[in-house]
PDB file of C-alpha atoms in Angstrom:
ATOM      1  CA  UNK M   1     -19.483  12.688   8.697  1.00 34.00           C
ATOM      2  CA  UNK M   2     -18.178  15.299   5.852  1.00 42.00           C
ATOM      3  CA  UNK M   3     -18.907  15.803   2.726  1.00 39.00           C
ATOM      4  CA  UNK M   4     -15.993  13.719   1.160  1.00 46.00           C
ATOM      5  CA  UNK M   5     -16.545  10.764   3.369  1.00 49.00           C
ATOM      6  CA  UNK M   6     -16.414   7.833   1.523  1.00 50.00           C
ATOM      7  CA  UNK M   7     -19.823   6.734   2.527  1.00 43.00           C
ATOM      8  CA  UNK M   8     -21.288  10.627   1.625  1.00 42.00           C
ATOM      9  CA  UNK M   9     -24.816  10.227  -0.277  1.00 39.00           C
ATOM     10  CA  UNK M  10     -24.546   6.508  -0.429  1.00 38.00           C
ATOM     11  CA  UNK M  11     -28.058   5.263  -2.029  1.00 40.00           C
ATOM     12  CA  UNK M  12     -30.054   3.104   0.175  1.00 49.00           C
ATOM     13  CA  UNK M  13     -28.697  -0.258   0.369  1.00 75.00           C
ATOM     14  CA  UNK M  14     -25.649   0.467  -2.088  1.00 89.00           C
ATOM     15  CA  UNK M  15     -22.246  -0.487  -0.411  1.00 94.00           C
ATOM     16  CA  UNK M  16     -20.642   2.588   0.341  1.00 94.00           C
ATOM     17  CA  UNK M  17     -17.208   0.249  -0.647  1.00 96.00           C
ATOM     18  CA  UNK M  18     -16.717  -2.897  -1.798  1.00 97.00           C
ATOM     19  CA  UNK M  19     -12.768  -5.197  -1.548  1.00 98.00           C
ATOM     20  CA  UNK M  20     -12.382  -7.483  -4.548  1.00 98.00           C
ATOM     21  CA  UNK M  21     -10.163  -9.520  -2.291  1.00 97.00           C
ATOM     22  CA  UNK M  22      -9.695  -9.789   1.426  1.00 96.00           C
ATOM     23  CA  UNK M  23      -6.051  -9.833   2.124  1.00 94.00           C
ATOM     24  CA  UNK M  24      -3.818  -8.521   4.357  1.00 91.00           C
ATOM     25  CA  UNK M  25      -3.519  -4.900   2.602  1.00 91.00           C
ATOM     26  CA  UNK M  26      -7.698  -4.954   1.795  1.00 94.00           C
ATOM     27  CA  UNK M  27      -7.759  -5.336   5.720  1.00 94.00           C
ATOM     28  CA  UNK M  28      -5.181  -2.282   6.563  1.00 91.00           C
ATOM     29  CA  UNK M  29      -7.587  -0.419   4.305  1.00 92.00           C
ATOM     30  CA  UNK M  30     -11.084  -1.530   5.609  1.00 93.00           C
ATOM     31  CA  UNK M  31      -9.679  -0.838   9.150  1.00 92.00           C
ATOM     32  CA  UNK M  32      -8.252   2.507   8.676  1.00 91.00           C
ATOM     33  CA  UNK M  33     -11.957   3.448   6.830  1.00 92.00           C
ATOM     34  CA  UNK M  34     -13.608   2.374   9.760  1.00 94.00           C
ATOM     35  CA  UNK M  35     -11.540   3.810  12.128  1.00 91.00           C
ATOM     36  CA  UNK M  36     -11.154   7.400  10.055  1.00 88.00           C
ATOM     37  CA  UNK M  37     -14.973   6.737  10.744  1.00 91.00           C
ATOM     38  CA  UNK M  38     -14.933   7.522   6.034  1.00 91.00           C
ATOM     39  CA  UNK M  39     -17.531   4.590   6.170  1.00 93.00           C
ATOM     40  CA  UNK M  40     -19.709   2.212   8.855  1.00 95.00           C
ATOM     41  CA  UNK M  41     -18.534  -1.422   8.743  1.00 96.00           C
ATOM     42  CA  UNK M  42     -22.617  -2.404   7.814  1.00 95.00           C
ATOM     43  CA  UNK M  43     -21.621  -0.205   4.072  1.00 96.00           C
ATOM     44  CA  UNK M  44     -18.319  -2.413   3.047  1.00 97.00           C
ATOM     45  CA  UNK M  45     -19.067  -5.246   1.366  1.00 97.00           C
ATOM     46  CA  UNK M  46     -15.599  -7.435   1.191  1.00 97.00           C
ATOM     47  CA  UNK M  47     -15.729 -10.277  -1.660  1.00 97.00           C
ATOM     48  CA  UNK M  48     -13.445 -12.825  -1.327  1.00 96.00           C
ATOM     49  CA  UNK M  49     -13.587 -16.516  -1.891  1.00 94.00           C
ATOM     50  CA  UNK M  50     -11.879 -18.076   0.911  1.00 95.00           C
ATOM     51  CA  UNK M  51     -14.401 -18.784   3.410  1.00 95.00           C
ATOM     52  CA  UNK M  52     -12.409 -18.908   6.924  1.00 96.00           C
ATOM     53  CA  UNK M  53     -10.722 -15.045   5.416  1.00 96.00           C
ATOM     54  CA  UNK M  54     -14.286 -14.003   4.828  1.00 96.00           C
ATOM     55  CA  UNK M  55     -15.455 -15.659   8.386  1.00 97.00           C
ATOM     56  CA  UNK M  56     -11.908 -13.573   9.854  1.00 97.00           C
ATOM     57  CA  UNK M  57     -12.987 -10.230   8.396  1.00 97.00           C
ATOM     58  CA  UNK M  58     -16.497 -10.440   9.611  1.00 97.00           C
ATOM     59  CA  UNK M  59     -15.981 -10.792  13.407  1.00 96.00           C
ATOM     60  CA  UNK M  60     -12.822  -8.560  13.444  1.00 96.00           C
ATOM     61  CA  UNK M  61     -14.222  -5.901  11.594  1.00 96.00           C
ATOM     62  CA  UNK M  62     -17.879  -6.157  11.415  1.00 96.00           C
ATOM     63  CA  UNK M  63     -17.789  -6.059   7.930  1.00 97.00           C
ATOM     64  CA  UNK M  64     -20.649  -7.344   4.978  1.00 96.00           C
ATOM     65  CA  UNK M  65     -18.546 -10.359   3.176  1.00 96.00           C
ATOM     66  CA  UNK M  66     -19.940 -12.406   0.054  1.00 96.00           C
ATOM     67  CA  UNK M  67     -18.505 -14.724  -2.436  1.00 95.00           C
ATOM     68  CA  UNK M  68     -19.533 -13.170  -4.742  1.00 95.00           C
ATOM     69  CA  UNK M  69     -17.156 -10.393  -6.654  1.00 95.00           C
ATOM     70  CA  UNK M  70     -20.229  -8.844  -8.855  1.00 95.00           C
ATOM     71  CA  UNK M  71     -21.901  -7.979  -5.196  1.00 95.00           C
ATOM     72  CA  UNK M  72     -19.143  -6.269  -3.984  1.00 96.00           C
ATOM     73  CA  UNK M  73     -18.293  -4.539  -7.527  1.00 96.00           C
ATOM     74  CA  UNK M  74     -22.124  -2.521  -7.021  1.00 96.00           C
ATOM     75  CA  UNK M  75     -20.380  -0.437  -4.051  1.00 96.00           C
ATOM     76  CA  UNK M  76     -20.069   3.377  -5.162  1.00 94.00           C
ATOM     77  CA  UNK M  77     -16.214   2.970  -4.961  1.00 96.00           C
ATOM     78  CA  UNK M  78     -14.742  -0.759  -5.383  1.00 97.00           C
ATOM     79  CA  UNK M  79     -10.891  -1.474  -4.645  1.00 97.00           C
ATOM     80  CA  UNK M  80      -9.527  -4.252  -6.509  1.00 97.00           C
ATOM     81  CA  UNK M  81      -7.249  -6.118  -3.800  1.00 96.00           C
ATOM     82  CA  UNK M  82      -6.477  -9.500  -5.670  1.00 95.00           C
ATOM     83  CA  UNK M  83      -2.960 -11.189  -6.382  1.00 90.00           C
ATOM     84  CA  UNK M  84      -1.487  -9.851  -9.500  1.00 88.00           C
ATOM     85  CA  UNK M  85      -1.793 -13.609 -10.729  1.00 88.00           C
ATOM     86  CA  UNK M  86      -5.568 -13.522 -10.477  1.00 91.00           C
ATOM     87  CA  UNK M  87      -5.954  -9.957 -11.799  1.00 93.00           C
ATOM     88  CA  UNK M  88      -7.702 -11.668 -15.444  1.00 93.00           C
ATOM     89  CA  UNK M  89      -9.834 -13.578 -14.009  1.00 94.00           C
ATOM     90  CA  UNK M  90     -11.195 -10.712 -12.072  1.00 96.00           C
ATOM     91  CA  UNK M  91     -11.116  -8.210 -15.090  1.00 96.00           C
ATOM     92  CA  UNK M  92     -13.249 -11.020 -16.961  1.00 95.00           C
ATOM     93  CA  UNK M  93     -15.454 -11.482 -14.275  1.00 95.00           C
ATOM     94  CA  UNK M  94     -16.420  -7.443 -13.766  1.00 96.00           C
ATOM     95  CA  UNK M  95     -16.099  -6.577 -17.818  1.00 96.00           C
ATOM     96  CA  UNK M  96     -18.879  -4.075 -18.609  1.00 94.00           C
ATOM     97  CA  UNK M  97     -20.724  -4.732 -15.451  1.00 95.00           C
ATOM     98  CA  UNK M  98     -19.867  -2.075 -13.245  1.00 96.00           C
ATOM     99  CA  UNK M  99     -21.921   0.971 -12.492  1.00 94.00           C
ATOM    100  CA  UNK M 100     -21.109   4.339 -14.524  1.00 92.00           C
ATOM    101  CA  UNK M 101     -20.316   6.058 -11.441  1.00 92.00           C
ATOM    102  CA  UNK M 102     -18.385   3.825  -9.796  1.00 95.00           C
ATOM    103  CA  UNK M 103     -15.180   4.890  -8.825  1.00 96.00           C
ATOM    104  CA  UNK M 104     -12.293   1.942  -9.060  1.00 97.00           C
ATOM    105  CA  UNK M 105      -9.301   2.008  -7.207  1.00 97.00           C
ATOM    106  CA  UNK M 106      -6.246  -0.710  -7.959  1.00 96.00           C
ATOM    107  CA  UNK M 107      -3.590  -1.800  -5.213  1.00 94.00           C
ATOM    108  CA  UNK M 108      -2.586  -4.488  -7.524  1.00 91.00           C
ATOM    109  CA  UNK M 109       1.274  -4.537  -8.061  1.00 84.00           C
ATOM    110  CA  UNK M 110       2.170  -4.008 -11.890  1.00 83.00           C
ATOM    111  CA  UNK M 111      -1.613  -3.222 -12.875  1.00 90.00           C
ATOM    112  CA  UNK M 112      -1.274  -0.101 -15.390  1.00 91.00           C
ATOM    113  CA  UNK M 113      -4.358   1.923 -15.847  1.00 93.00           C
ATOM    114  CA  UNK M 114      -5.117   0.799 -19.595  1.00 93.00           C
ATOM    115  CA  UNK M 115      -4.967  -2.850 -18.923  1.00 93.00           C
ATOM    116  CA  UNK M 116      -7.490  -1.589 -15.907  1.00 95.00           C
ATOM    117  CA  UNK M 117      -9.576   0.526 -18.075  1.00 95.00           C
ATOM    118  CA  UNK M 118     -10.172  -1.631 -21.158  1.00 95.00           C
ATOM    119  CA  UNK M 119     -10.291  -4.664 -18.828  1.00 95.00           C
ATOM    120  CA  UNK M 120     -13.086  -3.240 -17.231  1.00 96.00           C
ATOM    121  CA  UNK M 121     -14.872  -1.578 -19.846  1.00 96.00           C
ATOM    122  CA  UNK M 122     -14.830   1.266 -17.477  1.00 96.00           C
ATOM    123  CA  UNK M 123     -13.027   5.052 -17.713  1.00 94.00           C
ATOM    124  CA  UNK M 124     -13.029   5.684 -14.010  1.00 95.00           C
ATOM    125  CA  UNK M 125      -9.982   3.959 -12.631  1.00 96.00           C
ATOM    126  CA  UNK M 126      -7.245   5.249  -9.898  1.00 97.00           C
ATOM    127  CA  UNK M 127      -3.853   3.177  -9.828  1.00 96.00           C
ATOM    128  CA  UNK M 128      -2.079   3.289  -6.423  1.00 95.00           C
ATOM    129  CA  UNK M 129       0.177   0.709  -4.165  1.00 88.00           C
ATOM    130  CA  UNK M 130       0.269   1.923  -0.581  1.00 90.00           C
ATOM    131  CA  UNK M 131       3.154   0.193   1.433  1.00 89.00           C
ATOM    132  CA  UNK M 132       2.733  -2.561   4.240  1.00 88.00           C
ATOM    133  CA  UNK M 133       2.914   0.454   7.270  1.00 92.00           C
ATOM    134  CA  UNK M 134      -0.491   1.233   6.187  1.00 89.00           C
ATOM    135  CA  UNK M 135      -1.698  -1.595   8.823  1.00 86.00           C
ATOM    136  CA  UNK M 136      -0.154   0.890  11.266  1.00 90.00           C
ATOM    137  CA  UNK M 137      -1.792   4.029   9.011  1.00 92.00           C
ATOM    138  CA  UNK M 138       2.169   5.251   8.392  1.00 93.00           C
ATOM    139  CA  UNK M 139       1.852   3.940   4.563  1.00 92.00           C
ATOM    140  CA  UNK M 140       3.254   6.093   1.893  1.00 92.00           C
ATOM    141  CA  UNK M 141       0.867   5.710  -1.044  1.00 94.00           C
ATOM    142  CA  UNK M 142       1.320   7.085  -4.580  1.00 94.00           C
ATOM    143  CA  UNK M 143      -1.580   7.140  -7.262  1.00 96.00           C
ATOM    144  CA  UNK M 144      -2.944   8.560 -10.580  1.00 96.00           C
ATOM    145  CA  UNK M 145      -6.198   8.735 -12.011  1.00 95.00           C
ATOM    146  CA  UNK M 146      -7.449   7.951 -15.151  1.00 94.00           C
ATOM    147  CA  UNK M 147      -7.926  11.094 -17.596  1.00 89.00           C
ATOM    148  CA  UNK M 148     -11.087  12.806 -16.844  1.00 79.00           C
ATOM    149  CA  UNK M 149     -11.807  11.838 -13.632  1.00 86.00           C
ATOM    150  CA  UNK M 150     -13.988  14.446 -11.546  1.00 89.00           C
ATOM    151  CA  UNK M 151     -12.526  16.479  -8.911  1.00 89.00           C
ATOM    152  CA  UNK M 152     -15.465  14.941  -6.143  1.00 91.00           C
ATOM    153  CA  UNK M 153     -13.981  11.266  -7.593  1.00 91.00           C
ATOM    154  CA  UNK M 154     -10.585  12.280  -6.338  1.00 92.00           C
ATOM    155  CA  UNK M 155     -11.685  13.611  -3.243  1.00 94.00           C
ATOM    156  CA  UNK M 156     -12.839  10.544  -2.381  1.00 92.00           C
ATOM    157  CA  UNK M 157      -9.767   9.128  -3.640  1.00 94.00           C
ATOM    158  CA  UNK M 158      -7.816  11.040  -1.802  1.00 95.00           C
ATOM    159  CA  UNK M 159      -9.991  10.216   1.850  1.00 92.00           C
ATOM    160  CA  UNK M 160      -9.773   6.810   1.196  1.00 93.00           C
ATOM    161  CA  UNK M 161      -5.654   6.585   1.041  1.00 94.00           C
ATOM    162  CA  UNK M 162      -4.906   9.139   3.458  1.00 94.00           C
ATOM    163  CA  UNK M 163      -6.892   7.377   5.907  1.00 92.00           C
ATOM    164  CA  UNK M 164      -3.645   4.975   5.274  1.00 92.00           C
ATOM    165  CA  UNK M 165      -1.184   7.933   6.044  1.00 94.00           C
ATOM    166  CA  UNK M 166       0.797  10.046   3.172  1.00 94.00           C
ATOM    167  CA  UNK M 167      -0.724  10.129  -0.118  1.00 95.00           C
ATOM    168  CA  UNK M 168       0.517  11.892  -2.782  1.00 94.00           C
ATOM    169  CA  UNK M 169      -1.009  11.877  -6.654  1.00 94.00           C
ATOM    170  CA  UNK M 170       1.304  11.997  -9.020  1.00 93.00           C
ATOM    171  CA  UNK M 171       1.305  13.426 -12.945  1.00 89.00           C
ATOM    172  CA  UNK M 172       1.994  10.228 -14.725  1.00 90.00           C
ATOM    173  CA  UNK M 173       2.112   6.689 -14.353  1.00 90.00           C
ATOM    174  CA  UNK M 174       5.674   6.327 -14.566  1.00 89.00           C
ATOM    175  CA  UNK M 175       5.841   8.511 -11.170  1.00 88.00           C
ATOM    176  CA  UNK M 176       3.977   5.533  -9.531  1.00 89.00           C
ATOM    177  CA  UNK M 177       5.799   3.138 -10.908  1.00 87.00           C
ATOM    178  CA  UNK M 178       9.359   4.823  -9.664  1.00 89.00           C
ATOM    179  CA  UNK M 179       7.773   5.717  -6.359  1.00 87.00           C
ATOM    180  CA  UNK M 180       6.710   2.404  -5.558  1.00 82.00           C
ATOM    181  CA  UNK M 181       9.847   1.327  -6.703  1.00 85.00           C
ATOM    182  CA  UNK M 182      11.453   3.229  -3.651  1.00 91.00           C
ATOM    183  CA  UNK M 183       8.483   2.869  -1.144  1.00 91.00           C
ATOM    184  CA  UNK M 184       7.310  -0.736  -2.126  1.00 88.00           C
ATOM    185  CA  UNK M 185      10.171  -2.399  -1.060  1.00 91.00           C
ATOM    186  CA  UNK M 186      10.938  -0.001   2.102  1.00 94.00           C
ATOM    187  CA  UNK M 187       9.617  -1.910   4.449  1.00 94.00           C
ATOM    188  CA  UNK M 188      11.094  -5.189   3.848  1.00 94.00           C
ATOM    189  CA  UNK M 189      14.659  -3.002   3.635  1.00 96.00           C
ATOM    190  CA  UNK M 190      14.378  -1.648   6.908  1.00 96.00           C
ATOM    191  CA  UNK M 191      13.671  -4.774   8.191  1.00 97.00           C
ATOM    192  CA  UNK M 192      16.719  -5.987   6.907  1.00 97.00           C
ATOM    193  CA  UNK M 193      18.786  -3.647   8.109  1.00 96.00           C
ATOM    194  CA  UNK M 194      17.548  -4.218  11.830  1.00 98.00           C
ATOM    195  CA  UNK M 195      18.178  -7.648  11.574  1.00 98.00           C
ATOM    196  CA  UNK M 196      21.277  -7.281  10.374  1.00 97.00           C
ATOM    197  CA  UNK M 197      22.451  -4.736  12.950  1.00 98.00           C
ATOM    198  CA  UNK M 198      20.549  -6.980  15.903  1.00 98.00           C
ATOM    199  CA  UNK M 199      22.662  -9.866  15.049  1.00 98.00           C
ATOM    200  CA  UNK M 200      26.058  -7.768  14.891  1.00 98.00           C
ATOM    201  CA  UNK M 201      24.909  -6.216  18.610  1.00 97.00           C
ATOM    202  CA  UNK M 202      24.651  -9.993  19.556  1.00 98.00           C
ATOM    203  CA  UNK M 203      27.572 -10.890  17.666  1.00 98.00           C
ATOM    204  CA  UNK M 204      29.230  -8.523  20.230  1.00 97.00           C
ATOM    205  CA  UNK M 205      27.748 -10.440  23.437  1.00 97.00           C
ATOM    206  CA  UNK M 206      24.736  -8.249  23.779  1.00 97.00           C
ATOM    207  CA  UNK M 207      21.313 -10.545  24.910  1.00 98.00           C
ATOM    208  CA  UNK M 208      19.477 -10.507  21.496  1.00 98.00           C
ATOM    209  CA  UNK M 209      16.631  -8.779  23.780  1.00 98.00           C
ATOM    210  CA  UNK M 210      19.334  -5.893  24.416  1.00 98.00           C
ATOM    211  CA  UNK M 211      20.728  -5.430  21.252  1.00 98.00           C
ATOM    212  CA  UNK M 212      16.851  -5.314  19.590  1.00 98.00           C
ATOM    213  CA  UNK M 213      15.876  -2.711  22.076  1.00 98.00           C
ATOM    214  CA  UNK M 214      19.112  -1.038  20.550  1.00 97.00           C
ATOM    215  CA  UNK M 215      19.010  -1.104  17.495  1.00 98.00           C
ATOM    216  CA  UNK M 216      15.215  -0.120  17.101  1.00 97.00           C
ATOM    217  CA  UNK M 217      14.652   2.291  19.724  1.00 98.00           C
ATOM    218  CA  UNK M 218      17.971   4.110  18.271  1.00 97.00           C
ATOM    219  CA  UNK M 219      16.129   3.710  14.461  1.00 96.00           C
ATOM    220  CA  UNK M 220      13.014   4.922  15.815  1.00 96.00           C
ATOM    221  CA  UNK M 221      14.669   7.874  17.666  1.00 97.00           C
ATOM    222  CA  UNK M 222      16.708   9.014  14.462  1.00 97.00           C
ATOM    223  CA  UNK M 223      13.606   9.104  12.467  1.00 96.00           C
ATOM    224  CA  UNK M 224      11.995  11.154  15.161  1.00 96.00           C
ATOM    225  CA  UNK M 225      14.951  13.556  14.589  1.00 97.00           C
ATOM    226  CA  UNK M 226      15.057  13.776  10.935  1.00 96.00           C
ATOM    227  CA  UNK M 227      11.428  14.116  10.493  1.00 94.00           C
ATOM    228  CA  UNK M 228      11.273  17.088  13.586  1.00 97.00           C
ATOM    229  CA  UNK M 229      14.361  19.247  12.260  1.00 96.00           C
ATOM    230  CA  UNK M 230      14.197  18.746   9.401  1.00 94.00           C
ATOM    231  CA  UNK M 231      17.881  18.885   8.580  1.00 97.00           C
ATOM    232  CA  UNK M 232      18.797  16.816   5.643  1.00 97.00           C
ATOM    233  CA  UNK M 233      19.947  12.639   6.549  1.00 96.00           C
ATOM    234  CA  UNK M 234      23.618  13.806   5.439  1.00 97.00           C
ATOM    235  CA  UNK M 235      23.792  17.208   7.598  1.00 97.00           C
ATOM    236  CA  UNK M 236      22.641  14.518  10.626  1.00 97.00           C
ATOM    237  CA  UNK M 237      24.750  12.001   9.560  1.00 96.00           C
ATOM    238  CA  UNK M 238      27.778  14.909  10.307  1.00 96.00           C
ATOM    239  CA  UNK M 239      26.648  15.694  13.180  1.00 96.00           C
ATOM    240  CA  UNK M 240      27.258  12.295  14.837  1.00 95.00           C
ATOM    241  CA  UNK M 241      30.537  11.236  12.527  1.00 96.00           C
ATOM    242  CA  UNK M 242      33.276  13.177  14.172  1.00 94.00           C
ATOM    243  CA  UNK M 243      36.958  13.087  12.512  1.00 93.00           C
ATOM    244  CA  UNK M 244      38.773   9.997  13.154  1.00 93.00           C
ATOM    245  CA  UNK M 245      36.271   8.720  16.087  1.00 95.00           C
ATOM    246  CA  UNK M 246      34.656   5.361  16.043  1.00 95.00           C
ATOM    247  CA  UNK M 247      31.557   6.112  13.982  1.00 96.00           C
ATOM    248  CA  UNK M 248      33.715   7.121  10.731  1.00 96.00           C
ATOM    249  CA  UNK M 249      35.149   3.802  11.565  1.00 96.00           C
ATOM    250  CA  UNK M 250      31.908   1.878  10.628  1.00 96.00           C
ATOM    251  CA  UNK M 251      30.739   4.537   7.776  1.00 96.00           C
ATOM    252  CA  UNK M 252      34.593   3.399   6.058  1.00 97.00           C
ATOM    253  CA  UNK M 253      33.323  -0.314   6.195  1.00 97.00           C
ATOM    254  CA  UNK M 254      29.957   0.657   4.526  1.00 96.00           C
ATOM    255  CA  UNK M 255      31.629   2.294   1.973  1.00 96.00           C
ATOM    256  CA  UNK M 256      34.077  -0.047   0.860  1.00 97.00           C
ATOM    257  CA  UNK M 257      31.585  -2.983   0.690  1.00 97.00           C
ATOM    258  CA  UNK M 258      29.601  -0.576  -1.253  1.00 97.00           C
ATOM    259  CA  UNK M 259      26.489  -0.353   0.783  1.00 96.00           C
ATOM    260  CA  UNK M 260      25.297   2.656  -1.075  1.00 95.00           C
ATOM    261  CA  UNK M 261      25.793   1.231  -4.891  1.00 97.00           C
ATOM    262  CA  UNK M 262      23.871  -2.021  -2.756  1.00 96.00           C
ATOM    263  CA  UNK M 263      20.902  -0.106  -1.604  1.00 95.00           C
ATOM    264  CA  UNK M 264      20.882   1.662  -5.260  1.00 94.00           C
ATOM    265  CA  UNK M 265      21.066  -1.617  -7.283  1.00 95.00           C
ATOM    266  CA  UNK M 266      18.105  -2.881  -5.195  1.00 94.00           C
ATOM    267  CA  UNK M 267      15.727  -0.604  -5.843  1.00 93.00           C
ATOM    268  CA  UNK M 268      16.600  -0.345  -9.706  1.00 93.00           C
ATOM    269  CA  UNK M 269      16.064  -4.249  -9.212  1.00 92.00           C
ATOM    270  CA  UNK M 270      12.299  -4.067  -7.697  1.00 89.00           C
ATOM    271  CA  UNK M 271      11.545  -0.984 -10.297  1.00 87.00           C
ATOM    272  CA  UNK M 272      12.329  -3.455 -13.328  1.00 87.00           C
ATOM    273  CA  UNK M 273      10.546  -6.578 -11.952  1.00 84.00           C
ATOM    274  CA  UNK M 274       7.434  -4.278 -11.511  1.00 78.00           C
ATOM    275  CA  UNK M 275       7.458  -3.118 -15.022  1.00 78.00           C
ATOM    276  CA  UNK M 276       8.384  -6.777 -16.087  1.00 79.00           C
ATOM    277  CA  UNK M 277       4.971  -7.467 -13.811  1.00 71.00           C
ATOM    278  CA  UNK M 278       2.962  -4.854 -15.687  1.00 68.00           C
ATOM    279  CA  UNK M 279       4.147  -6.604 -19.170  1.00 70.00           C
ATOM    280  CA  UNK M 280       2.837 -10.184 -18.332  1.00 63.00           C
ATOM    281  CA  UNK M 281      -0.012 -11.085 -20.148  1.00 63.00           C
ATOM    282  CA  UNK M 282      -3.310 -11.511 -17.950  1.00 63.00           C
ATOM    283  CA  UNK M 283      -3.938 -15.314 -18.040  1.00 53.00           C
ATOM    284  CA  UNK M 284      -7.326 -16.450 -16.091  1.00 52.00           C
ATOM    285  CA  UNK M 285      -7.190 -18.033 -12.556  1.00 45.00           C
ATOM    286  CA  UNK M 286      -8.604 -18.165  -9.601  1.00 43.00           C
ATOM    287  CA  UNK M 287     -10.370 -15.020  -8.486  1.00 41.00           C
ATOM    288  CA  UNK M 288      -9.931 -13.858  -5.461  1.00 40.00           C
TER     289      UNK M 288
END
C-alpha cells in the first residue's frame, strides 16, 4: 500500500471512500480503486437508493452499500456520483454535515465548484468528469480543486482518477468545462463514426461481421500508430493520401459535406449545453 493510497491512515471503522450514487461511472471508479488495490472493497461504502443497484454492487464488487447518503458521506474522501437532476436534493441532504477533513470529489455534469462549496457548507471540493472509457481505465479526466486545498488532498485526488487512466488538473474551471466539452462527448463520437463507416463497408456487400472487424481493427491500429510515433494526425493523414489515388477521393467527399465544420459545431454544441447545465437552478428530487 503507499503512502497516497486512498485508504492511507484510514481511522478504524471510517470508510476509506464513500459513492453518493451507484451508477454506471461510480462503478468504473469503485472497480478501478479496487483493482489499483488504492482501497479494500470492506473500506467503500456505496450509498444509493435503489435496492437491486445496491444488491448488484455488493456481489460484483464486494463492496459496503447503505441507503443511507449521510453513512457514506463519513468516508475520508466521498465522490458525489448522482444525476445532475438530483444534485439539490443531495446538497440539502449533506449541508454542514460532512467531516472537516473530508475530501469531496464531483463527477456530476455541469456541477461548478461554488454551487458545490456553498451547497455543502464545505471548502474542500475537487470538480472533475472522467469519460465513459474509464470502465476500461482509458478515461481522460480533467479536474480542479477548490482554492486552498492541501497538496496530500490532491494526491489523493490525483490516485483516485488516475486509477481511471489520464488525469490532468487544470488552472481554472473554465479548462474543465472546455475539456469535457471535447472529451465528454468522445466516446459517443467515435462510436458514431464506426457505425457509420460499418454500414458503408456493408453498404458495399461486406458481411456486417467483416466490415466491423474492418473498420475497428483499422481504428484501433491507427491509434496505435499515432500514439507510438508520435507524428501529428495530419503528417499521418499524408502519409496514406497519395495525389490523385483513391483515399483523396473520400477525404474530397468529407470536405465538401463539411465534416470538419460538423465535428467543430458539435462540440461547441455539448460545451454550451454544459454551461446551460451548470446555470439551472438546483430544484429538490430524488436522491440518489
Amino acid at each position: 500500500m503507499t503512502a497516497d493510497s486512498i485508504d492511507a491512515a484510514v481511522p478504524s471503522r471510517r470508510p476509506a471512500l464513500g459513492f453518493i450514487g451507484g451508477g454506471v461511472m461510480a462503478e468504473a471508479l469503485m472497480g478501478a480503486v479496487i483493482e489499483g488495490r488504492l482501497a479494500a472493497p470492506g473500506t467503500i461504502l456505496v450509498g444509493e437508493v435503489d435496492e437491486e443497484r445496491r444488491r448488484v454492487l455488493r456481489e460484483r464488487h464486494g463492496v459496503e452499500v447503505t441507503a443511507d447518503n449521510l453513512a457514506a458521506a463519513t468516508a475520508e474522501l466521498v465522490v458525489l456520483a448522482v444525476k445532475p437532476q438530483h444534485l439539490g436534493a443531495v446538497l440539502q441532504q449533506l449541508r454542514g454535515q460532512l467531516r472537516e477533513d473530508t475530501i469531496v470529489v464531483s463527477i456530476i455534469a455541469g456541477a461548478r465548484l461554488r454551487t458545490l462549496c456553498e451547497g455543502l457548507e464545505h471548502p474542500l471540493v475537487v470538480r472533475a468528469m472522467p469519460n465513459t472509457p474509464a470502465r476500461v481505465r482509458k478515461a481522460a479526466t480533467f479536474w480542479i480543486a477548490s482554492a486552498g486545498s492541501s497538496k496530500p488532498a490532491l494526491q489523493r485526488v490525483r490516485s483516485l482518477l488516475g486509477a481511471l487512466g489520464t488525469e490532468v488538473e487544470v488552472a481554472d474551471e473554465a479548462g474543465v468545462e472546455m475539456a469535457t466539452g471535447l472529451a465528454g462527448p468522445m466516446p459517443a463520437f467515435v462510436f458514431f463514426l464506426i457505425e457509420a463507416f460499418i454500414d458503408a463497408g456493408v453498404a458495399l456487400g461486406l458481411p456486417r461481421e467483416q466490415a466491423t472487424l474492418a473498420t475497428v481493427e483499422s481504428m484501433r491500429g491507427s491509434l496505435e500508430l499515432l500514439q507510438r510515433t508520435q507524428e501529428s494526425p495530419a503528417a499521418l493523414r499524408k502519409q496514406v493520401t497519395s495525389p490523385g489515388g483513391a483515399t483523396l477521393a473520400g477525404l474530397k467527399v468529407f470536405e465538401s459535406a463539411g465534416v470538419r465544420e460538423a465535428m467543430g459545431a458539435a462540440v461547441r454544441a455539448v460545451h454550451a449545453r454544459a454551461q446551460e447545465l451548470g446555470r439551472l437552478p438546483l430544484a429538490p428530487g430524488k436522491e440518489g
